[in-house]
Coordinates of C-alpha atoms in Angstrom, one line a residue:
M741 CA 4.4 -24.5 0.3
P742 CA 7.8 -25.3 -0.1
T743 CA 10.4 -23.3 1.1
A744 CA 13.7 -22.0 -1.3
A745 CA 16.9 -24.2 -0.6
I746 CA 19.6 -22.1 1.2
D747 CA 23.5 -22.1 0.0
P748 CA 25.1 -21.0 2.4
E749 CA 28.0 -20.2 0.3
A750 CA 25.7 -17.1 -1.3
A751 CA 27.1 -13.7 -0.6
P752 CA 24.0 -11.1 -0.2
H753 CA 22.5 -9.1 -2.7
D754 CA 22.4 -6.0 -3.3
G755 CA 19.1 -5.3 -3.8
V756 CA 16.5 -3.8 -1.3
I757 CA 14.3 -6.2 1.1
A758 CA 11.2 -5.1 0.4
C759 CA 8.6 -5.3 3.2
D760 CA 5.1 -4.5 3.8
L761 CA 3.9 -2.7 7.0
D762 CA 0.4 -3.9 7.7
G763 CA 0.5 -7.7 8.8
V764 CA 4.7 -7.7 8.4
L765 CA 5.9 -5.6 11.2
W766 CA 2.3 -4.5 12.7
R767 CA -0.5 -5.6 13.4
G768 CA -3.2 -2.8 14.3
D769 CA -1.2 -1.1 16.9
V770 CA 0.6 -3.6 17.9
A771 CA 4.3 -4.6 16.5
I772 CA 4.8 -8.6 15.3
A773 CA 7.1 -9.4 17.8
G774 CA 10.3 -10.0 16.7
S775 CA 9.9 -7.7 13.3
A776 CA 11.4 -5.3 14.6
D777 CA 14.7 -7.4 15.6
A778 CA 14.5 -9.0 12.6
V779 CA 15.1 -5.6 10.6
R780 CA 17.3 -5.1 12.3
A781 CA 19.8 -8.0 11.3
L782 CA 19.0 -7.4 7.8
R783 CA 20.6 -3.9 8.4
A784 CA 23.6 -5.5 10.4
A785 CA 23.8 -7.7 7.6
G786 CA 24.4 -5.0 5.0
R787 CA 20.9 -5.7 3.2
R788 CA 18.9 -1.8 2.9
V789 CA 15.2 -2.6 3.9
V790 CA 12.1 -0.2 2.0
F791 CA 8.7 -0.1 3.1
L792 CA 5.8 -0.2 0.7
T793 CA 2.3 -0.1 2.0
N794 CA -1.4 0.1 0.3
N795 CA -2.6 2.0 3.3
S796 CA -2.9 5.3 2.1
S797 CA -4.5 6.9 5.0
N798 CA -1.8 7.7 7.2
P799 CA 1.4 11.2 5.8
I800 CA 4.5 9.4 5.1
A801 CA 5.8 11.3 8.3
H802 CA 3.9 9.2 10.4
V803 CA 5.0 6.4 8.9
V804 CA 8.5 7.4 9.9
D805 CA 7.2 8.0 13.0
R806 CA 5.6 4.9 13.9
L807 CA 8.8 2.6 12.5
E808 CA 11.1 4.9 15.1
A809 CA 9.3 4.1 17.8
I810 CA 9.3 0.0 17.4
G811 CA 13.2 1.0 16.5
L812 CA 13.9 1.2 13.1
P813 CA 14.9 4.4 12.5
T814 CA 14.0 5.4 8.9
T815 CA 13.2 8.1 6.0
A816 CA 11.0 9.3 3.7
A817 CA 13.2 8.0 0.8
D818 CA 12.6 4.9 1.9
V819 CA 9.1 4.5 2.0
V820 CA 6.0 3.9 -1.3
S821 CA 2.8 4.4 0.4
S822 CA -0.4 3.5 -2.3
A823 CA -1.0 7.2 -2.2
Q824 CA 2.2 8.1 -3.8
A825 CA 1.2 5.7 -6.4
A826 CA -1.9 7.2 -6.9
A827 CA -1.0 10.4 -7.0
A828 CA 2.0 9.5 -9.6
L829 CA -1.0 7.7 -11.7
L830 CA -2.9 11.1 -12.4
Q831 CA 0.5 12.8 -13.4
T832 CA 0.7 10.0 -16.4
D833 CA -2.3 13.4 -17.9
L834 CA -3.6 15.3 -15.1
P835 CA -2.3 18.6 -15.4
R836 CA -0.3 20.5 -11.7
G837 CA -3.3 22.8 -10.2
A838 CA -6.2 19.7 -11.0
R839 CA -8.8 20.2 -8.4
V840 CA -9.0 16.6 -7.4
L841 CA -11.6 15.4 -4.6
S842 CA -9.8 13.6 -2.0
C843 CA -12.2 10.6 0.0
A844 CA -9.4 9.2 1.6
G845 CA -7.4 10.2 4.6
P846 CA -4.5 12.6 5.2
G847 CA -2.3 10.4 3.9
V848 CA -3.4 10.8 0.3
V849 CA -4.2 14.6 0.4
E850 CA -0.7 14.9 1.3
A851 CA 0.4 13.1 -1.8
L852 CA -1.7 14.8 -4.1
R853 CA -0.4 18.8 -3.1
A854 CA 2.6 17.1 -3.1
A855 CA 1.8 16.3 -7.0
G856 CA 0.7 19.7 -6.9
Y857 CA -3.1 19.7 -7.2
E858 CA -5.8 21.4 -5.5
T859 CA -7.5 19.1 -3.1
V860 CA -10.9 18.7 -2.2
D861 CA -12.6 16.9 1.1
A862 CA -15.1 14.5 0.6
G863 CA -16.5 15.6 3.6
D864 CA -16.9 19.2 3.0
D865 CA -20.0 20.5 2.4
D866 CA -19.3 23.7 0.8
R867 CA -22.3 23.6 -1.3
D868 CA -24.6 26.3 -2.5
A869 CA -28.2 25.4 -2.7
G870 CA -29.2 23.2 -5.4
A871 CA -25.2 22.2 -6.4
H872 CA -24.2 19.1 -7.7
V873 CA -22.8 17.3 -4.1
G874 CA -19.8 16.6 -6.3
G875 CA -18.6 19.9 -7.0
D876 CA -16.5 20.9 -9.8
V877 CA -13.7 18.7 -9.3
D878 CA -11.3 16.7 -12.0
A879 CA -10.2 13.6 -10.4
V880 CA -12.1 11.5 -7.4
V881 CA -8.9 9.4 -5.2
V882 CA -10.9 7.2 -2.9
G883 CA -9.2 5.4 -0.2
F884 CA -8.8 4.1 2.8
H885 CA -10.1 6.3 6.2
R886 CA -12.4 5.9 8.8
D887 CA -14.3 8.6 8.0
F888 CA -16.6 7.3 5.4
D889 CA -19.8 7.9 5.3
F890 CA -23.1 8.2 3.7
A891 CA -21.9 12.1 3.1
R892 CA -18.5 11.2 1.9
L893 CA -20.1 8.5 -0.4
D894 CA -22.5 10.8 -2.4
R895 CA -20.4 12.8 -3.0
A896 CA -17.6 10.9 -4.6
A897 CA -19.9 8.9 -6.7
D898 CA -21.7 12.2 -7.8
A899 CA -18.6 13.2 -9.1
V900 CA -17.8 10.7 -10.7
R901 CA -20.7 10.3 -12.3
R902 CA -20.1 14.0 -13.5
G903 CA -16.9 12.4 -15.5
A904 CA -14.0 13.0 -12.8
R905 CA -11.8 10.4 -13.1
F906 CA -11.6 8.1 -10.3
V907 CA -8.4 6.6 -9.0
A908 CA -8.6 4.0 -6.2
T909 CA -5.6 3.8 -4.1
N910 CA -5.5 -0.1 -3.6
L911 CA -8.6 -2.7 -3.8
D912 CA -8.1 -3.9 -0.7
A913 CA -10.8 -5.7 0.6
T914 CA -9.8 -6.3 3.8
Y915 CA -6.9 -5.3 6.2
P916 CA -4.9 -7.2 9.5
G917 CA -6.2 -5.4 12.2
T918 CA -4.8 -6.1 15.8
D919 CA -7.7 -8.6 17.0
R920 CA -9.6 -9.1 13.8
V921 CA -9.9 -8.4 9.9
L922 CA -10.7 -4.9 9.2
P923 CA -12.4 -3.7 6.5
G924 CA -10.3 -2.2 4.1
A925 CA -10.0 0.6 1.4
G926 CA -11.2 -1.7 -1.7
S927 CA -14.5 -1.7 0.5
L928 CA -14.6 1.8 0.0
V929 CA -14.3 1.8 -3.3
A930 CA -16.7 -0.9 -4.3
A931 CA -19.7 0.9 -2.4
V932 CA -18.3 3.9 -5.0
A933 CA -17.9 2.0 -8.1
I934 CA -21.4 0.3 -7.4
A935 CA -22.8 4.2 -6.5
S936 CA -21.5 5.7 -9.7
G937 CA -21.9 3.1 -12.3
R938 CA -18.1 2.6 -13.6
E939 CA -14.8 0.9 -12.5
P940 CA -11.9 2.9 -11.2
E941 CA -7.9 3.0 -12.3
V942 CA -6.3 1.3 -9.6
A943 CA -2.5 2.2 -8.8
G944 CA -1.1 1.1 -5.2
K945 CA -0.1 -3.3 -5.5
P946 CA 0.3 -4.7 -7.7
E947 CA -0.9 -2.2 -10.4
P948 CA 1.7 -0.4 -12.6
A949 CA 1.7 2.6 -11.2
T950 CA 3.4 1.3 -7.9
V951 CA 5.6 -1.0 -10.0
A952 CA 6.8 2.0 -12.0
L953 CA 7.4 3.8 -8.5
V954 CA 9.1 0.9 -6.7
H955 CA 11.9 0.6 -10.3
A956 CA 12.2 4.2 -9.7
R957 CA 12.9 4.7 -6.5
F958 CA 14.6 1.6 -5.4
G959 CA 16.1 0.0 -8.7
T960 CA 15.1 -3.1 -10.1
H961 CA 16.7 -5.7 -7.8
G962 CA 15.3 -6.8 -4.6
V963 CA 12.8 -9.3 -3.3
M964 CA 9.0 -8.2 -1.5
V965 CA 8.2 -9.6 1.5
G966 CA 4.3 -9.5 2.2
D967 CA 1.7 -11.5 3.6
R968 CA -0.9 -11.2 1.1
P969 CA -0.2 -13.3 -1.7
S970 CA -3.1 -11.3 -4.2
T971 CA -1.1 -8.0 -3.8
D972 CA 2.1 -8.5 -1.8
G973 CA 3.0 -11.8 -3.7
A974 CA 1.8 -9.8 -7.2
L975 CA 3.9 -7.3 -7.0
A976 CA 6.6 -9.4 -6.9
R977 CA 6.2 -11.5 -10.3
R978 CA 5.5 -7.9 -11.8
L979 CA 8.4 -6.3 -10.3
G980 CA 10.5 -10.1 -11.6
W981 CA 11.2 -10.6 -7.7
P982 CA 11.0 -12.7 -5.5
F983 CA 8.2 -13.2 -3.1
A984 CA 8.7 -14.5 0.3
M985 CA 5.6 -14.5 2.5
V986 CA 4.8 -14.0 6.0
L987 CA 1.4 -15.9 7.9
S988 CA 1.6 -13.2 10.6
G989 CA -1.2 -10.7 8.5
I990 CA -4.0 -11.7 5.8
G991 CA -2.5 -14.3 4.1
G992 CA -2.2 -16.7 7.7
H993 CA -5.9 -15.6 9.1
D994 CA -8.2 -14.3 6.8
P995 CA -9.5 -17.6 4.2
N996 CA -11.3 -15.7 2.3
E997 CA -7.8 -14.4 0.6
P998 CA -7.1 -15.6 -2.7
V999 CA -4.0 -18.8 -2.4
P1000 CA -1.9 -18.2 -5.7
S1001 CA -2.1 -22.0 -7.3
A1002 CA 1.4 -20.8 -9.0
P1003 CA 3.5 -19.7 -8.9
A1004 CA 4.5 -20.7 -5.1
P1005 CA 6.2 -17.8 -2.5
E1006 CA 10.4 -19.0 -2.4
W1007 CA 10.2 -18.5 0.7
V1008 CA 7.2 -19.1 3.6
G1009 CA 7.5 -18.2 7.1
S1010 CA 5.4 -18.1 10.5
D1011 CA 6.7 -14.4 10.2
L1012 CA 9.4 -12.3 9.6
A1013 CA 12.1 -13.7 12.2
A1014 CA 11.6 -16.6 10.2
L1015 CA 13.1 -15.7 7.5
V1016 CA 15.8 -13.6 7.7
D1017 CA 18.8 -16.1 7.7
A1018 CA 17.0 -16.6 3.7
L1019 CA 17.0 -13.0 3.2
V1020 CA 20.5 -12.8 3.7
R1021 CA 21.8 -15.6 2.3
Y1022 CA 19.4 -14.6 -1.5
R1023 CA 21.3 -14.0 -4.3
A1024 CA 19.6 -13.0 -7.7

């Protein structure tokens, strides 16, 4: 793929550098070599680095702690997750106090409660004899979690069939684990969609809910850095930002990841460290 020319006289652009996490900063439990140093170099050059993740499973404080553990002090204000996007999507027309079934991790529960919703865990079995599996809920949010099983699938699908609003945090079929590609939220969402006979609304990258959240939080100027053309690249286009693609995640390891025919990423590098000079020198 072509790499954009760098103007050595260009002043740093004032917009944010928005980095995906899985596949850019780390793979599974292992930090990608040079990634933390790359973020520190960008910050030292005066660039604001923020983080966008489709992984909805963990609370924001957990993400912040993990970034700090690799030497990147970060505030919650600089992290946007698909869990937050899902809650924002519901807020468009679901009133505070509504009951929402969470077939997802604690990150989704956190975001829903912050938005004023009463959460019901799809894994809880508090049914009376003969009661519907799905319970009386207004919406269902499905996101990545490692506790997904038949009971959770049954309860989520039942609620959707009975008319609950169906929201997916994202449709990423896979995500980059430490040593192999793992099933992602999209795989779980697909099971609920097939079992319920309904397709979800989608909140995370690259969908409008995330676009609106990023623009509201970080402004309208920036660069999107990610490993997945179908989400990070598409989000960049919808934000109106250039896309810097790294090959340290899904885009470099999953042969099933679609490669966009056009437009090509403005920059492609083996990892984040390889893109630092281009990102520092870029201006709109």
